Amino acid sequence: MKAGIIGCGAIAKFLHAPEYQANPCIDTIVFYDRNPERAAMLADLFDGNTVSTVEELLTDPAVNMISDCSSNENHHIFTTKALQHGKHVLCEKPIAVTVEQANEMIAAQKASGKKLMVNHNQRFFRAHQQAKKILERHELGKVLTFRTTFGHAGPEHWGTNKTSSTWFFKKDRSGLGVAGDLGVHKLDLLHYLLDDEVEQVSAFTDTLDKTDENGQPIGVCDNAVASLKTRKGRLGTASFSWTYYGEKDDSTVIYCEHGAIKIYHHPDYQIQVLTADQETINYELQEGQTDQQADSGVIDAFIDCIRLDKMPPVTGEEALTAVKAVFAILEAAETERVVTLT
């Protein structure tokens, strides 16, 4: 099969392209970027080809699937067009920056009969999959409360554009700031782990430190802190930050009737289960994920759902549910009110 990638930034370089190249079902990768030099660089790196327009990519009958790695504001444009051209699509998160745009994408998927998957890759982390098994077996009783956080020094330290002019800082392109960049990952993860959904939100957001290329505060939040209540009555907190200078934190704790599960808290153990009778069970899992995200399993899962005609492990509808929780956090912070999701 032949895969196409729209947008040749860091996520394409570190996740999509290497995993397509490693999958035996993929013969060729075709790259498009509005900056032709970036597309050519990845084509050289991954032994692929380039096209000069999106239309050339989408009208190629040999291209079976598309990874939409464009910036947030373009997801609904490129993903919708790709589906309408009969391509299966793996879209980067967040699925879109408005509910209307996400619904447009989901409608295009249904009309096309093709697969639409969204890259909420934290579902594929081995520790998260193991934690879900523990919860499903009710080893610690029912879930009561939780807390989760995801923060690092900011996208300008990771992305292709390692300057304060990065698109992540632009309101018209990012739209949702750190809540849409990091927060949506953890909100989707909570839905996955708990088999539940966020129902009510109160929150604070702010731009505490990040400035743009002109030295002015960026147009989106660089920090968000939220209190959450789920539909099944669980209570928890979530914090997301682009200003964790000194140490990344990508951890979750789930408190149950008979103990707690700590995920990515310990430097040596990806999971620690602490029981109510003071027993500690350590899980040292062989992790494939790195800071550069290679070997995530996302591309293999996407290709398998196409090849075997299976439901994608993260559907457009599930991705919309997660981003609705992001919208609720931003609304709650702006209005200083509790927001209930419908």
Coordinates of C-alpha atoms in Angstrom, one line a residue, residues 116-255:
L116 CA -11.2 7.9 10.2
M117 CA -8.8 7.5 13.1
V118 CA -7.4 10.2 15.4
N119 CA -4.0 10.0 16.9
H120 CA -4.7 9.9 20.6
N121 CA -1.5 7.9 21.1
Q122 CA -1.6 7.7 24.9
R123 CA -4.1 4.8 24.6
F124 CA -1.3 2.8 23.0
F125 CA 1.2 3.3 25.9
R126 CA 1.9 -0.1 27.5
A127 CA 1.4 1.3 31.0
H128 CA -1.9 2.8 30.1
Q129 CA -3.1 -0.5 28.5
Q130 CA -1.9 -2.4 31.6
A131 CA -3.7 0.0 33.9
K132 CA -6.9 -0.4 31.9
K133 CA -6.7 -4.2 32.4
I134 CA -6.2 -3.7 36.2
L135 CA -9.3 -1.4 36.3
E136 CA -11.4 -3.7 34.2
R137 CA -10.6 -6.6 36.5
H138 CA -11.8 -4.5 39.5
E139 CA -8.7 -5.6 41.4
L140 CA -8.9 -2.4 43.5
G141 CA -12.7 -2.0 43.5
K142 CA -14.5 0.8 41.9
V143 CA -12.8 4.1 40.9
L144 CA -13.4 7.0 43.2
T145 CA -11.1 9.9 42.2
F146 CA -8.2 10.7 39.9
R147 CA -5.6 13.2 39.0
T148 CA -3.6 13.6 35.8
T149 CA -1.1 16.1 34.4
F150 CA 0.8 16.6 31.2
G151 CA 3.4 19.3 30.9
H152 CA 6.8 20.1 29.4
A153 CA 8.8 23.1 28.5
G154 CA 6.7 24.0 25.4
P155 CA 6.3 23.1 21.8
E156 CA 9.1 25.5 20.8
H157 CA 11.4 23.0 22.4
W158 CA 10.1 20.0 20.5
G159 CA 8.6 21.1 17.2
T160 CA 10.2 21.8 13.8
N161 CA 10.0 25.6 14.5
K162 CA 12.1 25.9 17.6
T163 CA 11.3 29.6 18.1
S164 CA 8.6 31.7 19.7
S165 CA 7.0 32.2 16.3
T166 CA 5.7 28.5 16.3
W167 CA 2.1 28.0 15.1
F168 CA 1.2 26.5 18.5
F169 CA 1.3 30.0 19.9
K170 CA -1.0 31.5 17.3
K171 CA -4.7 31.8 18.2
D172 CA -5.8 31.5 14.5
R173 CA -3.8 28.3 14.0
S174 CA -3.6 26.5 17.4
G175 CA -7.0 27.7 18.6
L176 CA -6.9 25.8 21.9
G177 CA -3.4 26.4 23.3
V178 CA -2.0 23.9 25.8
A179 CA -5.4 22.5 26.4
G180 CA -5.7 21.3 22.8
D181 CA -2.1 20.3 22.6
L182 CA -1.5 18.3 25.8
G183 CA -4.8 18.5 27.6
V184 CA -6.8 16.6 24.9
H185 CA -4.5 13.7 25.3
K186 CA -5.2 13.3 29.0
L187 CA -8.9 13.9 28.6
D188 CA -9.1 11.1 26.0
L189 CA -6.9 8.9 28.3
L190 CA -9.3 9.4 31.2
H191 CA -12.3 8.4 29.0
Y192 CA -10.3 5.3 27.8
L193 CA -9.1 4.2 31.3
L194 CA -12.3 4.8 33.2
D195 CA -14.7 3.8 30.4
D196 CA -16.4 7.1 31.3
E197 CA -16.7 10.7 30.0
V198 CA -16.2 14.1 31.6
E199 CA -19.6 15.7 32.3
Q200 CA -18.9 18.8 34.4
V201 CA -15.9 21.1 34.4
S202 CA -14.6 24.1 36.4
A203 CA -11.2 25.6 35.4
F204 CA -8.6 28.2 35.3
T205 CA -6.4 29.0 32.3
D206 CA -3.8 31.7 31.8
T207 CA -0.8 32.7 29.8
L208 CA 1.8 32.8 32.5
D209 CA 5.1 32.9 30.7
K210 CA 5.2 32.3 26.9
T211 CA 5.7 35.3 24.6
D212 CA 5.6 35.5 20.8
E213 CA 8.3 36.6 18.4
N214 CA 7.5 40.2 19.3
G215 CA 7.9 39.7 23.0
Q216 CA 4.1 39.9 23.6
P217 CA 2.1 37.2 25.6
I218 CA 0.9 34.5 23.2
G219 CA -2.7 34.5 22.1
V220 CA -3.5 31.1 23.7
C221 CA -3.2 29.7 27.2
D222 CA 0.1 28.1 28.3
N223 CA -1.4 26.6 31.5
A224 CA -4.7 25.1 32.4
V225 CA -6.0 23.6 35.6
A226 CA -9.4 21.9 35.8
S227 CA -11.7 20.1 38.3
L228 CA -13.7 17.4 36.6
K229 CA -16.8 15.3 37.3
T230 CA -17.6 12.3 35.1
R231 CA -20.9 10.9 34.1
K232 CA -20.4 7.9 36.5
G233 CA -19.7 10.3 39.4
R234 CA -15.9 10.1 39.6
L235 CA -14.2 13.3 40.7
G236 CA -10.7 14.4 39.7
T237 CA -8.3 17.1 38.7
A238 CA -6.3 17.8 35.5
S239 CA -3.4 20.2 34.8
F240 CA -1.7 20.9 31.5
S241 CA 1.3 23.1 31.1
W242 CA 3.9 24.4 28.6
T243 CA 6.0 25.8 31.5
Y244 CA 7.2 22.7 33.2
Y245 CA 10.8 23.9 32.9
G246 CA 13.2 21.4 34.3
E247 CA 11.2 18.2 34.2
K248 CA 8.5 16.8 32.0
D249 CA 5.5 15.3 33.8
D250 CA 3.1 13.0 32.0
S251 CA 1.5 11.1 34.9
T252 CA -1.8 9.9 36.2
V253 CA -3.1 8.6 39.6
I254 CA -6.3 6.7 39.9
Y255 CA -7.7 6.2 43.5

